Short mmCIF file of C-alpha atoms in Angstrom, two decimals:
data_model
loop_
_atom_site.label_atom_id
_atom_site.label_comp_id
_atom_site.label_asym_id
_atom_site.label_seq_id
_atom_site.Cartn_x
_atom_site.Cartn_y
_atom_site.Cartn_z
CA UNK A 10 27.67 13.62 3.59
CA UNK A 11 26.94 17.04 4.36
CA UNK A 12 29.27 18.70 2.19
CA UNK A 13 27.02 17.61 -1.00
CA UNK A 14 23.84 18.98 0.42
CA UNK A 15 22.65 21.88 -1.52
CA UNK A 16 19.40 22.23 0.54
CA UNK A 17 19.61 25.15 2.96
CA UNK A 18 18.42 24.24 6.36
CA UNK A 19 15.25 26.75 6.08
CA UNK A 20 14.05 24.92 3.09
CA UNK A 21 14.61 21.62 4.60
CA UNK A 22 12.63 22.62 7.93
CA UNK A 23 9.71 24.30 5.62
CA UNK A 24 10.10 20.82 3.34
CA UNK A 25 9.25 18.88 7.15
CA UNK A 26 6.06 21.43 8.41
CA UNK A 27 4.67 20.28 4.55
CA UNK A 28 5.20 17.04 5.03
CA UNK A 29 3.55 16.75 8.40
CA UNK A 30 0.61 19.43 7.35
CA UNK A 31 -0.33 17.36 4.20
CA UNK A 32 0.53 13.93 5.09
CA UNK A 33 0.42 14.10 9.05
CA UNK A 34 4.37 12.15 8.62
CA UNK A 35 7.43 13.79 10.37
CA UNK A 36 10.51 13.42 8.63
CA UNK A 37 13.56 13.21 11.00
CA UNK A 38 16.34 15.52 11.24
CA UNK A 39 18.68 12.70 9.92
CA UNK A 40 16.59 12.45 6.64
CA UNK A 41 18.04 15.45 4.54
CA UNK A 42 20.54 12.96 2.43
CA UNK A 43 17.64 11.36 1.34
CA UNK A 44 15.61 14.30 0.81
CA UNK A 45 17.87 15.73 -1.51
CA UNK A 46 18.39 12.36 -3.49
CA UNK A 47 14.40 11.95 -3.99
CA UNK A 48 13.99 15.44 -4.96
CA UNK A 49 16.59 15.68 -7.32
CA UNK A 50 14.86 13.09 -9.42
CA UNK A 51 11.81 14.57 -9.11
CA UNK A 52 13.00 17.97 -10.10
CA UNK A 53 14.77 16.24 -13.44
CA UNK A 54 11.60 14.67 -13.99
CA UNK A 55 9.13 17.69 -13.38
CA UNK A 56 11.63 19.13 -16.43
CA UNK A 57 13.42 22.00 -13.56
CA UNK A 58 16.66 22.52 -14.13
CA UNK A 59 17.86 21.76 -10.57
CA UNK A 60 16.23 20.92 -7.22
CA UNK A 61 16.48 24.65 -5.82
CA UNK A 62 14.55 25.95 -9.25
CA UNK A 63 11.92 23.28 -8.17
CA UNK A 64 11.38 24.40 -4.07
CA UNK A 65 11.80 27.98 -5.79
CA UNK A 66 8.79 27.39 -7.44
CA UNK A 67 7.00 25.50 -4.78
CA UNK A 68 7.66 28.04 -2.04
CA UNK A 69 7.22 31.18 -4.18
CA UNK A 70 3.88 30.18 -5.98
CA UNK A 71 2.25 27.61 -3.73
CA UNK A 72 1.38 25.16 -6.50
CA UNK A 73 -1.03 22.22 -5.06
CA UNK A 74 0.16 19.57 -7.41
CA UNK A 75 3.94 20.29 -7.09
CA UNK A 76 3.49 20.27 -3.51
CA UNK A 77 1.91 16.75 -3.52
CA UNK A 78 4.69 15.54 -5.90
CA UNK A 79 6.78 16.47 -3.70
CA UNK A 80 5.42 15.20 -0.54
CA UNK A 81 4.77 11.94 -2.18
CA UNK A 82 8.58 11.82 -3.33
CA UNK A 83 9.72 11.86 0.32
CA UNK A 84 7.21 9.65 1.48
CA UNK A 85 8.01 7.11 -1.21
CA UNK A 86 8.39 3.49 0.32
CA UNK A 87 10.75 0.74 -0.73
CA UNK A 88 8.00 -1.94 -0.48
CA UNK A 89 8.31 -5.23 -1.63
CA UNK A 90 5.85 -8.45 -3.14
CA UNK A 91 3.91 -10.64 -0.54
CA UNK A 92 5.55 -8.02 2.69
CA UNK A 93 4.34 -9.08 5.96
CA UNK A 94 3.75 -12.14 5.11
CA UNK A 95 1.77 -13.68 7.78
CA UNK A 96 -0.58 -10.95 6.63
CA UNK A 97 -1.09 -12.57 3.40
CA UNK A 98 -1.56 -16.01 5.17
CA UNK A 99 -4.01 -14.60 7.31
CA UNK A 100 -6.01 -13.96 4.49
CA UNK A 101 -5.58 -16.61 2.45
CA UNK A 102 -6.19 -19.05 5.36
CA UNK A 103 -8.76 -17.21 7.26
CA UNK A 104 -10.16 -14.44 6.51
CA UNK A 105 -11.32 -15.22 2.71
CA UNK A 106 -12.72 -18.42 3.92
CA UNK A 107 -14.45 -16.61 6.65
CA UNK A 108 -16.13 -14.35 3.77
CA UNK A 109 -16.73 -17.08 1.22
CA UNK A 110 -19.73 -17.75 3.74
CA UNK A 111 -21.02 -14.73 3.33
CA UNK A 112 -20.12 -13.67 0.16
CA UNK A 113 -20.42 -16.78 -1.86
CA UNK A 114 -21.96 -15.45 -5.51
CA UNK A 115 -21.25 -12.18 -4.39
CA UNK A 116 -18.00 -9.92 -4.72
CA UNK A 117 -15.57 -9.10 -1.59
CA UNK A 118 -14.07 -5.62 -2.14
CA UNK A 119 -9.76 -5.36 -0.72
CA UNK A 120 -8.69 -2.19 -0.31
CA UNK A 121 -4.76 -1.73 -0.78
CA UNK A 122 -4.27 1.72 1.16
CA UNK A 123 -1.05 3.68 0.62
CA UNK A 124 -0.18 0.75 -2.06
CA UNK A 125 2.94 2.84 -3.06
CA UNK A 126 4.55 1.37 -6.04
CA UNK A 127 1.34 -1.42 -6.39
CA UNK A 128 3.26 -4.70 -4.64
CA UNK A 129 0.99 -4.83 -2.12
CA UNK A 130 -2.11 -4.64 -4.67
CA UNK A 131 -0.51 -7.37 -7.17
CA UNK A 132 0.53 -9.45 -4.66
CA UNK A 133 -3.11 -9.42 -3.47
CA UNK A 134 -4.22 -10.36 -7.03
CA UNK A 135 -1.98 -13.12 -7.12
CA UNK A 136 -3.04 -14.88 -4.44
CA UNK A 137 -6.66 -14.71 -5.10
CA UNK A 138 -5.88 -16.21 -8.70
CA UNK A 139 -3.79 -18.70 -7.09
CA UNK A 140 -6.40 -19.81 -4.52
CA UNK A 141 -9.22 -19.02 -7.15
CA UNK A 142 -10.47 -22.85 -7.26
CA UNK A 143 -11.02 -22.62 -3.16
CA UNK A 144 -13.18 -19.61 -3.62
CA UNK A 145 -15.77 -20.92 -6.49
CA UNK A 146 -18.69 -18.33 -7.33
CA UNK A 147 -16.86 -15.40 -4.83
CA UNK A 148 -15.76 -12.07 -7.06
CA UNK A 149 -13.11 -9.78 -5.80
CA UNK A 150 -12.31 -5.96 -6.74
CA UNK A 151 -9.09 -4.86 -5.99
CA UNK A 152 -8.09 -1.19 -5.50
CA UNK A 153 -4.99 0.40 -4.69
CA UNK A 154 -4.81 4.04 -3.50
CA UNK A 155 -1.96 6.80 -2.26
CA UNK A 156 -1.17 10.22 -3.29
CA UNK A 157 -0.80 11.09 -6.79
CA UNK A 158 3.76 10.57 -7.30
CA UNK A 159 5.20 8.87 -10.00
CA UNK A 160 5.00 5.81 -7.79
CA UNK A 161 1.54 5.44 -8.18
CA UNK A 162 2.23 5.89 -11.88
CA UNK A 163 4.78 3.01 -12.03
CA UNK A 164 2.08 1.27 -10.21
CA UNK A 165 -0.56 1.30 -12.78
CA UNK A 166 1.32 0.58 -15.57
CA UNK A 167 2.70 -2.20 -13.51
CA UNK A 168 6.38 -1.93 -14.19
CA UNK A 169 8.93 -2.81 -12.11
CA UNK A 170 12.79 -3.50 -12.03
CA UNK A 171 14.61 -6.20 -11.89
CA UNK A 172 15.80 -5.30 -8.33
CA UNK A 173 12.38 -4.62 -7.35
CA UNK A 174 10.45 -8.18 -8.63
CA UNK A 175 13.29 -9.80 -6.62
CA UNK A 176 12.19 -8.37 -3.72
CA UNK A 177 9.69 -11.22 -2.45
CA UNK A 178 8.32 -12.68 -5.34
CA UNK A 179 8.50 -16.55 -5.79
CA UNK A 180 10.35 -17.36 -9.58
CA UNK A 181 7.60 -18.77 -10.67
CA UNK A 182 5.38 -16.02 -10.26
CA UNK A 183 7.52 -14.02 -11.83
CA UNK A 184 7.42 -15.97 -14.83
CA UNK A 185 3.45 -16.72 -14.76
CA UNK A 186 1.80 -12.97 -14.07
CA UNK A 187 5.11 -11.13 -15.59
CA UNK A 188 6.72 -10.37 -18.87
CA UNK A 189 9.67 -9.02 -19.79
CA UNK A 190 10.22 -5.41 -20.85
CA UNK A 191 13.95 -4.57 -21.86
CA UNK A 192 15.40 -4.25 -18.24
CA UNK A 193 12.39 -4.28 -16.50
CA UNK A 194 9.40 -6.46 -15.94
CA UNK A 195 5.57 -6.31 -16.62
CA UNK A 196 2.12 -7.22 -15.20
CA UNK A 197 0.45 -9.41 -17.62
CA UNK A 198 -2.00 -7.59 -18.93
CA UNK A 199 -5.10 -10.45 -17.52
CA UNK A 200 -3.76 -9.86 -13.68
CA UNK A 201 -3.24 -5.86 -14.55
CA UNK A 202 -6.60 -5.24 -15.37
CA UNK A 203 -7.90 -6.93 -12.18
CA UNK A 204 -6.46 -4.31 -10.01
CA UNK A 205 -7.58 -0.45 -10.38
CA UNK A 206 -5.21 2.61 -8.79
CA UNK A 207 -6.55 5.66 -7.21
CA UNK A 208 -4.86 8.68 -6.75
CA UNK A 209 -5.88 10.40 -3.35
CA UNK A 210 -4.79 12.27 -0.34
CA UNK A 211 -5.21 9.86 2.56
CA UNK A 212 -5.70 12.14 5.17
CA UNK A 213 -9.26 13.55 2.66
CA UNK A 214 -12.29 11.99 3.05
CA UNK A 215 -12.34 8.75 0.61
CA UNK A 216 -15.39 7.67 1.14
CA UNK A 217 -16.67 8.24 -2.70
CA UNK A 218 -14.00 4.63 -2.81
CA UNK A 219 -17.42 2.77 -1.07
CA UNK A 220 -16.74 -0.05 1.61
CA UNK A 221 -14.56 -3.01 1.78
CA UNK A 222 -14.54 -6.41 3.20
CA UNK A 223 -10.60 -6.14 3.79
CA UNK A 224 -8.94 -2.82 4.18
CA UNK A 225 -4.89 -3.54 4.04
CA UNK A 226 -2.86 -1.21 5.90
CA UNK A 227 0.13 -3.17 6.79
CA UNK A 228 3.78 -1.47 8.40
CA UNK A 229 2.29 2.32 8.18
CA UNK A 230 0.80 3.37 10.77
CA UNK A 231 3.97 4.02 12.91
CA UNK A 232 5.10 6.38 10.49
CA UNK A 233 2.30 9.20 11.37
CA UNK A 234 1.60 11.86 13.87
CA UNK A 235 -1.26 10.77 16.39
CA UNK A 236 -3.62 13.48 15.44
CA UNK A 237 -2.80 11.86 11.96
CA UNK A 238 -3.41 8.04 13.31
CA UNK A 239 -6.67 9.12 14.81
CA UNK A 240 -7.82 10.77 11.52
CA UNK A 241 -6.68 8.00 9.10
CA UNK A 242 -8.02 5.14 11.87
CA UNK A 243 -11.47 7.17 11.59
CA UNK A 244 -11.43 7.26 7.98
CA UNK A 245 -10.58 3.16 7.90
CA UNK A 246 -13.75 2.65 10.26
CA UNK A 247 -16.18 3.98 7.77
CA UNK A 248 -14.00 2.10 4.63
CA UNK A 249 -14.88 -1.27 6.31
CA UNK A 250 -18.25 -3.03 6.53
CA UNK A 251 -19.83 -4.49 9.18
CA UNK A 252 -17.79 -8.14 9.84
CA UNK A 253 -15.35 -6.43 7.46
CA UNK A 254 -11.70 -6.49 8.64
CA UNK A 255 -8.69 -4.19 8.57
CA UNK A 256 -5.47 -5.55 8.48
CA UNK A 257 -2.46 -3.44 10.13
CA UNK A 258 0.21 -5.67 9.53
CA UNK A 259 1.66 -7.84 12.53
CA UNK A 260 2.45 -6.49 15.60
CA UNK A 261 0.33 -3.01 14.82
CA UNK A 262 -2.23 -1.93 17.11
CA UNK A 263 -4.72 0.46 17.13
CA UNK A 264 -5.14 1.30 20.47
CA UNK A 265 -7.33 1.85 22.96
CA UNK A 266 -9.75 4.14 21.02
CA UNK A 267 -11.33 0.94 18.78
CA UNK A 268 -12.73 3.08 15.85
CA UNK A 269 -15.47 0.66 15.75
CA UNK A 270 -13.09 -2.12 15.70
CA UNK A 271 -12.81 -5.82 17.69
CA UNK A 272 -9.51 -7.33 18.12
CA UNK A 273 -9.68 -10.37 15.70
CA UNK A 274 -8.45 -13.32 18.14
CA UNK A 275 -7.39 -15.61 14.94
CA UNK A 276 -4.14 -13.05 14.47
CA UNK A 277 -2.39 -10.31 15.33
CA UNK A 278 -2.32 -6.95 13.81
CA UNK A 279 -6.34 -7.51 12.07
CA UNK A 280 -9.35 -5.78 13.57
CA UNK A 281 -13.14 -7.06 13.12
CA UNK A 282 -15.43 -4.21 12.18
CA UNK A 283 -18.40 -4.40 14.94
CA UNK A 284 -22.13 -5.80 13.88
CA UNK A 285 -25.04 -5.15 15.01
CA UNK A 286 -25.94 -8.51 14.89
CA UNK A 287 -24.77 -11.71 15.61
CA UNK A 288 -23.00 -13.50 12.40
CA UNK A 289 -23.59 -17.14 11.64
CA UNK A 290 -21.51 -19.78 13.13
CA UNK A 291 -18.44 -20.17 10.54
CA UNK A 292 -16.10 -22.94 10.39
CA UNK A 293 -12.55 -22.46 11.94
CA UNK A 294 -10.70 -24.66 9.78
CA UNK A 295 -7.74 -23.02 7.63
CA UNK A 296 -7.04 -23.64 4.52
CA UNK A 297 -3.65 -23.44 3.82
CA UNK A 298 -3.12 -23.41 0.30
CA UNK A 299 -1.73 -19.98 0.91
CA UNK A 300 2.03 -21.59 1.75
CA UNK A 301 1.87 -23.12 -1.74
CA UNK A 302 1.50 -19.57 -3.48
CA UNK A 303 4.07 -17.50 -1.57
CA UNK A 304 6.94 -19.76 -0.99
CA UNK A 305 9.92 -20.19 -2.98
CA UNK A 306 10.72 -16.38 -2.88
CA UNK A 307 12.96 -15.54 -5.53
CA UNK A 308 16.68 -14.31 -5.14
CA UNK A 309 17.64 -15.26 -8.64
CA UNK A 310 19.42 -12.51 -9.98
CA UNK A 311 20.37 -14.05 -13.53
CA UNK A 312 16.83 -14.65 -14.43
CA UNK A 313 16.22 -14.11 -18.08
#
């Protein structure tokens, strides 16, 4: 593939030292293939005439926001509806029921954090409307936040593809919480507006966001440098209350600085946030309506 690269190799290893300075992420030597493919869209859609006009212009004038666009291009994720989905179990089945003691005529705040493309955030709103009736007189705020990219932007108006809704999504979710839009398909506008997007850098202080009950992190922190892990994991402990809990994803650890954190014994990959006292005695017993709302994953191509 290298004989369609256009990138020279000093642009590609100052592309990499941006990456890691803003983002704390390494991208691999193997990576420039795809580097050139992401760019080259955003170039056309930043309105250069090429990709070397665009890291011209980056390089040469230093511009902040280009330089986050660009970052945020490269970084892009192919996520996917209900991923890691004992994750989503774990919440349904425990941990909600866990804070529906606590929280019960209250609201419980869930944190999507480098939501991407806004799967991971929707997917969270359409579980709680789906297990709604088992969580009477509990409110929820969902937020979503990553670095400013066109992603993000996708994410708010909550379009996706075809390819992309297939990607997880039981059928008949699609067809209650979507409509179609030419090619592509559309939060309904009720579920949309349940979910608010924030553009930020992650590695900046967002504590302005205020604190969460559930902090979802799920499948990213393997991806960053460990002076980058420590920051982020520090930043995480003061996002999540006390009894709060931060979800990693299964199989993710944080290691053996805790941030704060307990491991949660009920799963793997979720962290309690410490208290300074005792919490009341809470029920073990699961309720697993979650299997009802995440099964049936579509595959359908020919949906209409």
């Amino acid at each position: 593939m290298s004989c369609v690269l256009s990138l020279s190799p000093t642009y590609y290893r100052a592309l990499k030292r941006l990456t890691l300075e803003l983002a704390g992420i390494r991208l691999g030597d193997d990576h420039r293939f795809l580097v050139e493919t992401r760019l080259s869209a955003l170039a056309r859609k930043e309105g250069f005439a090429n990709l070397e006009q665009m890291i011209d212009e980056l390089f040469s004038r230093g511009q902040t926001r280009l330089a986050i666009h660009v970052v945020s291009a490269l970084l892009q994720r192919a996520t996917r509806f209900f991923e890691d989905r004992p994750s989503f179990e774990m919440i349904g089945d425990i941990l909600l029921p866990k804070l529906h003691q606590f929280y019960k005529g209250g609201t419980v705040r869930i944190l999507s954090y480098g939501c991407s493309s806004g799967q991971e955030a929707y997917s969270i709103a359409i579980l709680l409307d789906k297990l709604s009736a088992s969580f009477a007189g509990m409110k929820f705020e969902i937020i979503g936040v990553d670095y400013p990219s066109w992603a993000l932007e996708s994410a708010k108006e909550g379009r996706f593809t075809h390819f992309e809704v297939q990607r997880g999504l039981p059928i008949r979710h699609l067809v209650s919480y979507f409509d179609r839009a030419g090619e592509d398909w559309v939060v309904k506008k009720d579920l949309r507006e349940k979910v608010r997007f924030v553009d930020h850098n992650l590695l900046a202080d967002i504590g302005d966001l205020g604190i969460f009950q559930i902090v979802m992190f799920c499948g990213k922190l393997t991806q960053y440098s460990p002076p980058a892990v420590i920051r982020i994991l520090r930043s995480l402990s003061r996002l999540v209350r006390e009894n709060g809990y931060l979800v990693l994803g299964s199989g993710e650890e944080i290691g053996e600085a805790n941030y704060g954190f307990d491991i949660f014994q009920d799963a793997t990959g979720c962290y309690k946030k410490h208290s300074h006292s005792k919490p009341e005695n809470i029920a073990e017993k699961p309720i697993s309506t979650f299997q009802e709302t995440a099964k049936g994953t579509h595959r359908d191509s020919s949906v209409a």
